[in-house]
CSV table of C-alpha atoms and ligand atoms in Angstrom, one decimal:
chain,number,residue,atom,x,y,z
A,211,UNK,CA,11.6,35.7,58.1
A,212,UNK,CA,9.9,37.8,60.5
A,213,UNK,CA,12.1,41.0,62.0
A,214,UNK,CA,9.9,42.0,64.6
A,215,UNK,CA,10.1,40.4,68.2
A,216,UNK,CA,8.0,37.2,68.2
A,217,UNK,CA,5.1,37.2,70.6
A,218,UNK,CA,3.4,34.5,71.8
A,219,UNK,CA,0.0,33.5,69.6
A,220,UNK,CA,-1.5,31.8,73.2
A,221,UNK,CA,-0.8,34.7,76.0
A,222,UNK,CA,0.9,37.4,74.2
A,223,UNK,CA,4.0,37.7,76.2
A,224,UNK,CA,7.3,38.5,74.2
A,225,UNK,CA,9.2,36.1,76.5
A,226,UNK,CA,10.0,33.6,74.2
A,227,UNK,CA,12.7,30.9,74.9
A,228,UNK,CA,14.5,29.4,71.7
A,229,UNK,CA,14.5,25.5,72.4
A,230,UNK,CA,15.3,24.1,69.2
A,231,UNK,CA,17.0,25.5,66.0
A,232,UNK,CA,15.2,24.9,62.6
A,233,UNK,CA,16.2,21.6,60.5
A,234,UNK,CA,15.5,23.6,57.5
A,235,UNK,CA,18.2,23.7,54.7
A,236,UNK,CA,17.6,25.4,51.3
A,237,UNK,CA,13.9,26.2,50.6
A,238,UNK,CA,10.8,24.4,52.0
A,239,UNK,CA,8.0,22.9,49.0
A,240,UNK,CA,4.5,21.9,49.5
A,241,UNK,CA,6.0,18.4,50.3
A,242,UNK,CA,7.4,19.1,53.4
A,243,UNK,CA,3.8,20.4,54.4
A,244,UNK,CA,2.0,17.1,53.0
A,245,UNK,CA,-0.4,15.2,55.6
A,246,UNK,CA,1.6,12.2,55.2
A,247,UNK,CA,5.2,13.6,55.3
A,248,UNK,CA,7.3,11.6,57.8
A,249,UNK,CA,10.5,13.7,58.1
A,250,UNK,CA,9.7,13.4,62.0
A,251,UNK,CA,11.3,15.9,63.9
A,252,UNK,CA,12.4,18.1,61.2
A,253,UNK,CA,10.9,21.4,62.6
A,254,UNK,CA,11.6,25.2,62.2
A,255,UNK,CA,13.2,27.4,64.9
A,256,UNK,CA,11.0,26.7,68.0
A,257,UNK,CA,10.5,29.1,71.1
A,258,UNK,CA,8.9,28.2,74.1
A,259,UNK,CA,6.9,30.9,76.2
A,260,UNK,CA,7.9,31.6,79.4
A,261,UNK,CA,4.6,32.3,80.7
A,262,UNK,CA,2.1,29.8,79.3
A,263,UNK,CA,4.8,27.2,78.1
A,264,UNK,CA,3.3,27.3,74.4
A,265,UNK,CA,5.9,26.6,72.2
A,266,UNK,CA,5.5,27.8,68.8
A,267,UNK,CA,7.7,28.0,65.4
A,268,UNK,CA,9.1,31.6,64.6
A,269,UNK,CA,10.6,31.2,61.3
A,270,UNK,CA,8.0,30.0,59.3
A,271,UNK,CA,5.1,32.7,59.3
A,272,UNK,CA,4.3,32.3,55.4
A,273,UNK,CA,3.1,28.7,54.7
A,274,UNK,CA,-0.4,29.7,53.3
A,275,UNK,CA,1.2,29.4,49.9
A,276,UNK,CA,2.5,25.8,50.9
A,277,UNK,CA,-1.3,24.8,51.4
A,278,UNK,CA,-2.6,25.8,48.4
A,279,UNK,CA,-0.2,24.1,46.3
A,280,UNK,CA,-0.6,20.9,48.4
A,281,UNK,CA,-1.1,17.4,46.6
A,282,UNK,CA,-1.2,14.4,48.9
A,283,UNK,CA,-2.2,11.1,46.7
A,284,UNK,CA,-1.0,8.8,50.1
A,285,UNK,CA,-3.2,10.7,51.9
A,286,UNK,CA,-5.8,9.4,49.3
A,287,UNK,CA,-5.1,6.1,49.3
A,288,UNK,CA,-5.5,6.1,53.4
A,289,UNK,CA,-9.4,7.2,52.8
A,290,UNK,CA,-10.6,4.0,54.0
A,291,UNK,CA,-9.3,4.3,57.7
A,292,UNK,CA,-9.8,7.9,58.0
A,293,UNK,CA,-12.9,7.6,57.0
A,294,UNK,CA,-13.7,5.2,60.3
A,295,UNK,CA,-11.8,7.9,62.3
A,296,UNK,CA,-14.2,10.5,60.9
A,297,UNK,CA,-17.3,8.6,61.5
A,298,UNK,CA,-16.4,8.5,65.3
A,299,UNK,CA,-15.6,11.9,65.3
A,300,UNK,CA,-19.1,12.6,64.1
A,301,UNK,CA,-20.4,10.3,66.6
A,302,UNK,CA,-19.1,12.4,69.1
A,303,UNK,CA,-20.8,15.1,67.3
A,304,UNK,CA,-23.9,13.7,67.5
A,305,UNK,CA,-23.6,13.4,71.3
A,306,UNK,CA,-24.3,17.1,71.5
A,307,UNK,CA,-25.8,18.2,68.3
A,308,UNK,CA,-27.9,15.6,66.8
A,309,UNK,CA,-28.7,17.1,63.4
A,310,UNK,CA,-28.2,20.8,62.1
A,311,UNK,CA,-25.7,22.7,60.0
A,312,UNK,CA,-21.7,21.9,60.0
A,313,UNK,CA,-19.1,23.8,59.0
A,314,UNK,CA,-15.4,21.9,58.4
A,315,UNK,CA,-12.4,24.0,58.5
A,316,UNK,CA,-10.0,22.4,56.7
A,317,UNK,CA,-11.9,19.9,54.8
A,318,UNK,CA,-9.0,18.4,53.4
A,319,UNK,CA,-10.7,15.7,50.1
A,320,UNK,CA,-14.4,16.0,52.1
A,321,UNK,CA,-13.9,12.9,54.5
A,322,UNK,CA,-15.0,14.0,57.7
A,323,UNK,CA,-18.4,15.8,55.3
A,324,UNK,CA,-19.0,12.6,53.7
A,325,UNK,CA,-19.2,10.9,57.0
A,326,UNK,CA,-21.5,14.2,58.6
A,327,UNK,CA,-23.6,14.0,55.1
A,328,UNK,CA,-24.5,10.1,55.4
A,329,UNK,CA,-25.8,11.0,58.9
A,330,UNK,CA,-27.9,14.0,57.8
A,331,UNK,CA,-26.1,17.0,58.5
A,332,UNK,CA,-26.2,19.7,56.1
A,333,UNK,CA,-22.5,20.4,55.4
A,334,UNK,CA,-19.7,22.7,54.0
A,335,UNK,CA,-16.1,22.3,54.2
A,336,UNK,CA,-13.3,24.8,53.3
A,337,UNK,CA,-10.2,23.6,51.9
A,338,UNK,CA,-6.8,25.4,50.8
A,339,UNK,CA,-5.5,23.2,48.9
A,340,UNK,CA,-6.6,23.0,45.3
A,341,UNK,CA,-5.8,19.8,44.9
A,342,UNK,CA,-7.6,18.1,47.9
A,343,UNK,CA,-10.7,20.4,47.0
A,344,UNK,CA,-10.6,18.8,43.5
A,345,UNK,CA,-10.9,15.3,44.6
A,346,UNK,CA,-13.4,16.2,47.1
A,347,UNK,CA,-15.2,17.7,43.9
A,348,UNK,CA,-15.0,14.7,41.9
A,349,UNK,CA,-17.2,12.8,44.9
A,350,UNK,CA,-19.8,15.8,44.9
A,351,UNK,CA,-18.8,16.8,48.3
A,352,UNK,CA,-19.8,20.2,49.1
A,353,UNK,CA,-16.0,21.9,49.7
A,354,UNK,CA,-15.2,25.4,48.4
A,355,UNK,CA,-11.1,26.2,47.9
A,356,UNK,CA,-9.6,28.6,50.3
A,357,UNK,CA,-9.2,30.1,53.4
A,358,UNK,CA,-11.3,31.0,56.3
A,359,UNK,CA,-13.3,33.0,57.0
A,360,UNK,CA,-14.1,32.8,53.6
A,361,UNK,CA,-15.9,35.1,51.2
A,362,UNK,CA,-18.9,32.7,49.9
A,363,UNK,CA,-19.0,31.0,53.3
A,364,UNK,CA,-20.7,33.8,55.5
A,365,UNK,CA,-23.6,32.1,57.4
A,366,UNK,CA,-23.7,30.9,60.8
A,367,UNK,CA,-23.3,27.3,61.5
A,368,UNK,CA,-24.5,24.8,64.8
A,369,UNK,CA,-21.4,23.1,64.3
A,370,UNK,CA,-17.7,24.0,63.5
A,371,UNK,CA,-15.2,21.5,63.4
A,372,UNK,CA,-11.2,22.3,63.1
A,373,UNK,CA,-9.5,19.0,63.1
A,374,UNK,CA,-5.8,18.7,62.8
A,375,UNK,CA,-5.8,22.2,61.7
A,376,UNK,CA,-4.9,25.0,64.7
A,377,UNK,CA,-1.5,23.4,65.0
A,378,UNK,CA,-0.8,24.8,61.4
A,379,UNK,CA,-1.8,28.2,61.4
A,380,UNK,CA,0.1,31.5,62.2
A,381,UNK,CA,-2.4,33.6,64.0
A,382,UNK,CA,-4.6,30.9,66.1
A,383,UNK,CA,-6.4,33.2,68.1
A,384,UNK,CA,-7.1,35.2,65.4
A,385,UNK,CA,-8.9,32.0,63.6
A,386,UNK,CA,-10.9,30.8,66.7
A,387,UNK,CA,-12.4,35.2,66.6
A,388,UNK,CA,-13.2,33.9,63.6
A,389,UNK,CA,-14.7,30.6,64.2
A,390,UNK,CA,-16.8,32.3,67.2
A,391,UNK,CA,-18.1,34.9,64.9
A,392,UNK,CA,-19.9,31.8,62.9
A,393,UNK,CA,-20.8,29.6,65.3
A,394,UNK,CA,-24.5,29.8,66.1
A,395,UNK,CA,-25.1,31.2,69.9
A,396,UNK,CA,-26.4,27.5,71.2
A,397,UNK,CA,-23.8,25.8,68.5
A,398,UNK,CA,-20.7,23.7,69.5
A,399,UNK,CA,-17.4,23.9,68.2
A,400,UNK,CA,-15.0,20.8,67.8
A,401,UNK,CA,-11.1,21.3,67.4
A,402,UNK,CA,-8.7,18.2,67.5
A,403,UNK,CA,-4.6,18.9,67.6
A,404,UNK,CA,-2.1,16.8,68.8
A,405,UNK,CA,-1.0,17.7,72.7
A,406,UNK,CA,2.4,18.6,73.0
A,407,UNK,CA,2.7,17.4,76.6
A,408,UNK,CA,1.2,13.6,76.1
A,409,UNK,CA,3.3,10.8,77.4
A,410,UNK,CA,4.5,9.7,73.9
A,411,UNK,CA,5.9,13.5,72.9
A,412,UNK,CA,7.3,13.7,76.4
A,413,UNK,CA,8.8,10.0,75.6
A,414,UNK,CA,9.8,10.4,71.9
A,415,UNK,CA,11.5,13.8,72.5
A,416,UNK,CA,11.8,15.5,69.4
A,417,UNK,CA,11.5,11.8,67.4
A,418,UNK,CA,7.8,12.4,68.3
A,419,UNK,CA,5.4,12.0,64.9
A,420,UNK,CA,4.2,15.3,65.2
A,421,UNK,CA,7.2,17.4,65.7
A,422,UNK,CA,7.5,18.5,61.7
A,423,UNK,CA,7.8,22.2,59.7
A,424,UNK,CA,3.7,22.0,58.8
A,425,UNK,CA,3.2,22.0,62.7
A,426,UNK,CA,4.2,25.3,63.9
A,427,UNK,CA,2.1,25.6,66.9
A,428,UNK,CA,2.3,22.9,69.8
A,429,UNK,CA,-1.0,23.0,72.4
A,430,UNK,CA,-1.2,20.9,75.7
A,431,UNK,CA,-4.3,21.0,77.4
A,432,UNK,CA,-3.5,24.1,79.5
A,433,UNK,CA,-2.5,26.0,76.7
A,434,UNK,CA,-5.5,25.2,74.6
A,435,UNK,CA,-7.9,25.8,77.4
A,436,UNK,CA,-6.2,29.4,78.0
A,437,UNK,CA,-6.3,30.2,73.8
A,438,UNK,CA,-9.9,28.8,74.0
A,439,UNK,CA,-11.3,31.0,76.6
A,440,UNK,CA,-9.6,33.9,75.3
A,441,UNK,CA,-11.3,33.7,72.4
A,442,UNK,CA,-14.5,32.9,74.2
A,443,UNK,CA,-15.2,29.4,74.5
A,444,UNK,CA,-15.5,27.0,77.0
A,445,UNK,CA,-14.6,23.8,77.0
A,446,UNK,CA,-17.4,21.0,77.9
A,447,UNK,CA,-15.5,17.9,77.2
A,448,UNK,CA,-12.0,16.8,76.9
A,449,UNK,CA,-11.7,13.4,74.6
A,450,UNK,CA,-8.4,11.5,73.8
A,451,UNK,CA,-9.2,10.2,70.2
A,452,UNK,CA,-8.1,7.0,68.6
A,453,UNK,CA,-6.7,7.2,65.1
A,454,UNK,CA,-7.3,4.0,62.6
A,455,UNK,CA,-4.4,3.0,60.0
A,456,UNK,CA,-4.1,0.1,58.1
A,457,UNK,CA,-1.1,-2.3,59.1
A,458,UNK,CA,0.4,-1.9,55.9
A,459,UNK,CA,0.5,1.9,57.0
A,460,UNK,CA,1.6,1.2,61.0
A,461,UNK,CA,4.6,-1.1,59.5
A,462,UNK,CA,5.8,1.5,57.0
A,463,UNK,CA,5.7,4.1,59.6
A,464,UNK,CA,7.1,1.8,62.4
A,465,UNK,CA,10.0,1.2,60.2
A,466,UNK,CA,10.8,4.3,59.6
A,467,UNK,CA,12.4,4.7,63.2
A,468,UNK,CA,14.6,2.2,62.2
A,469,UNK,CA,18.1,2.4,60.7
A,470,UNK,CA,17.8,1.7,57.2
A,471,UNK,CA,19.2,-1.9,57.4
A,472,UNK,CA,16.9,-2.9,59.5
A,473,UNK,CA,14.1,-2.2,57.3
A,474,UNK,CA,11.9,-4.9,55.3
A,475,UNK,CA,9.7,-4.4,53.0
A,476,UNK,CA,5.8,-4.5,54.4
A,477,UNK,CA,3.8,-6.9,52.8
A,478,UNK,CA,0.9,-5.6,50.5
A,479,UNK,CA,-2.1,-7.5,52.0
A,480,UNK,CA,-1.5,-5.5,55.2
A,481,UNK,CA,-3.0,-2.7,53.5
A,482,UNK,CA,-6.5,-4.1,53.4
A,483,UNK,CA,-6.5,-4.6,57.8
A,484,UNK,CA,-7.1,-1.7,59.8
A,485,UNK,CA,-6.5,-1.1,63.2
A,486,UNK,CA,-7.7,2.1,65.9
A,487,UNK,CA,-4.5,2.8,67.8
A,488,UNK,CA,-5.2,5.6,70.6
A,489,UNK,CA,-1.7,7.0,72.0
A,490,UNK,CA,-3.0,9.4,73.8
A,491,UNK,CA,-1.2,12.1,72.0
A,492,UNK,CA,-4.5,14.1,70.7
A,493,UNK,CA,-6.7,16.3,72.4
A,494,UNK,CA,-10.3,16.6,71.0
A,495,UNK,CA,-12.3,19.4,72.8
A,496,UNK,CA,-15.8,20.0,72.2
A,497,UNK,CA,-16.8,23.4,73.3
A,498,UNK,CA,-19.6,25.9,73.7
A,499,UNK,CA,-19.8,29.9,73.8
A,500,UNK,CA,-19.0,31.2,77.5
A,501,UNK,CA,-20.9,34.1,76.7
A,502,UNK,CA,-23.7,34.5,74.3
A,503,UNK,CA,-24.5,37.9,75.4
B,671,ZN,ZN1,2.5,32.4,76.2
């Protein structure tokens, strides 16, 4: 619990609505921070700012520790489709850098490397989990454990990507310094989080997927553009991206919006389909240094 007055990580202003009181009761574990944990809309204390309209948690300001103890074995078992996603995402890459260094913030098990390695690039990811580091280990993918910036990881890169990652972090401005710092002067940063003001957040309320205690910073595309060019980037393309599940995956998912008795079980061979669905509820930016001076 944090005693001083919250201020807001976008703008800075100490004007800070509460709109929603945290779902938390006892203690938080890593579970509730796993990749694949559907307690949707179970949140912390949320404030939205008055100025910018970011709305961000305020009760939960140590979940480092939650990372690092993370172990996610559905998240594992979904490697197949998220490995599709991550190969479009490094088409999109490719658009604007075609070969060069990467860096991946947040590597999670190595996917989105693996799929940057098979097209040539010369990667590193960062991970702080130990768990997801070890299984990107076991597959020789080149992911060091911890946080960044990180103390082995010092070099400049063409290419940063922070993929579902800002929306977890205390200090996000702080982190994109950071990323700037790295990022060669002609290099292009990448960050994917899910936008706060899409139709099907506006439509789901707080029953939206996304609303959940690991996500304790909510971005729209205003909000991102103004945290972006205060840390001095600009922004040179806007993408909605399309996520791919497995059926097996949707169904589970689908049903759990359901009351219990209408539930089934989802048949197994589901598993072995998968599907992009794009609902519009991710922004991808690509950006570039506004100032290389
Ligand atoms: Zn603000």
């Amino acid at each position: 619990m944090n005693s001083e007055k919250p201020v807001c990580w976008v703008c800075g202003s100490d004007e800070l609505d509460l709109i929603k009181r945290s779902d938390a009761s006892g203690t938080l574990s890593s579970r509730n921070f796993a990749i694949t944990n559907f307690d949707y809309g179970k949140t912390g204390e949320l404030r939205k700012c008055r100025q910018c309209g970011f709305i961000q948690c305020t009760d939960l300001d140590r979940v480092v520790q939650y990372y690092e103890d993370l172990e996610d074995a559905e998240y594992e078992n979904t490697r197949k489709e998220r490995k599709i996603q991550e190969e479009k995402l490094v088409k999109v890459i490719a658009r604007f850098k075609k070969s060069g260094s990467l860096l991946d913030i947040g590597a999670g098990s190595g996917i989105m490397i693996e799929a940057a390695m098979e097209r040539g690039y010369e990667c590193t990811g960062i991970e702080p989990s130990k768990w997801l580091q070890q299984k990107a280990a076991e597959r020789n993918l080149p992911v060091v454990q911890g946080l960044f910036p990180h103390p082995q990881v010092q070099q400049t890169f063409d290419i940063i990507s922070l993929v579902d990652v800002i929306e977890h972090v205390t200090k996000p401005a702080d982190l994109l310094v950071s990323v700037r710092k790295q990022l060669a002067d002609d290099g292009i940063f990448v960050l994917v989080t899910p936008d706060v003001s899409s139709i099907a957040a506006r439509v789901l309320g707080y029953k939206w997927w996304h609303y959940r205690f690991a996500h304790i910073g909510y971005f729209n595309r205003k909000t991102l553009e103004h945290i972006l060019s205060r840390a001095g980037f600009r922004i040179i393309r806007f993408i909605r991206p399309s996520w791919y599940f497995s059926l097996q995956y949707l169904g589970i998912r689908f049903l759990s919006f359901l009351p219990q008795f209408m539930r089934f079980r989802v048949p197994g061979f589901l598993q072995k389909i998968s599907v992009p669905v794009n609902l519009r509820d991710s922004l991808l930016a690509v950006c570039e240094k506004n100032d290389t001076r």
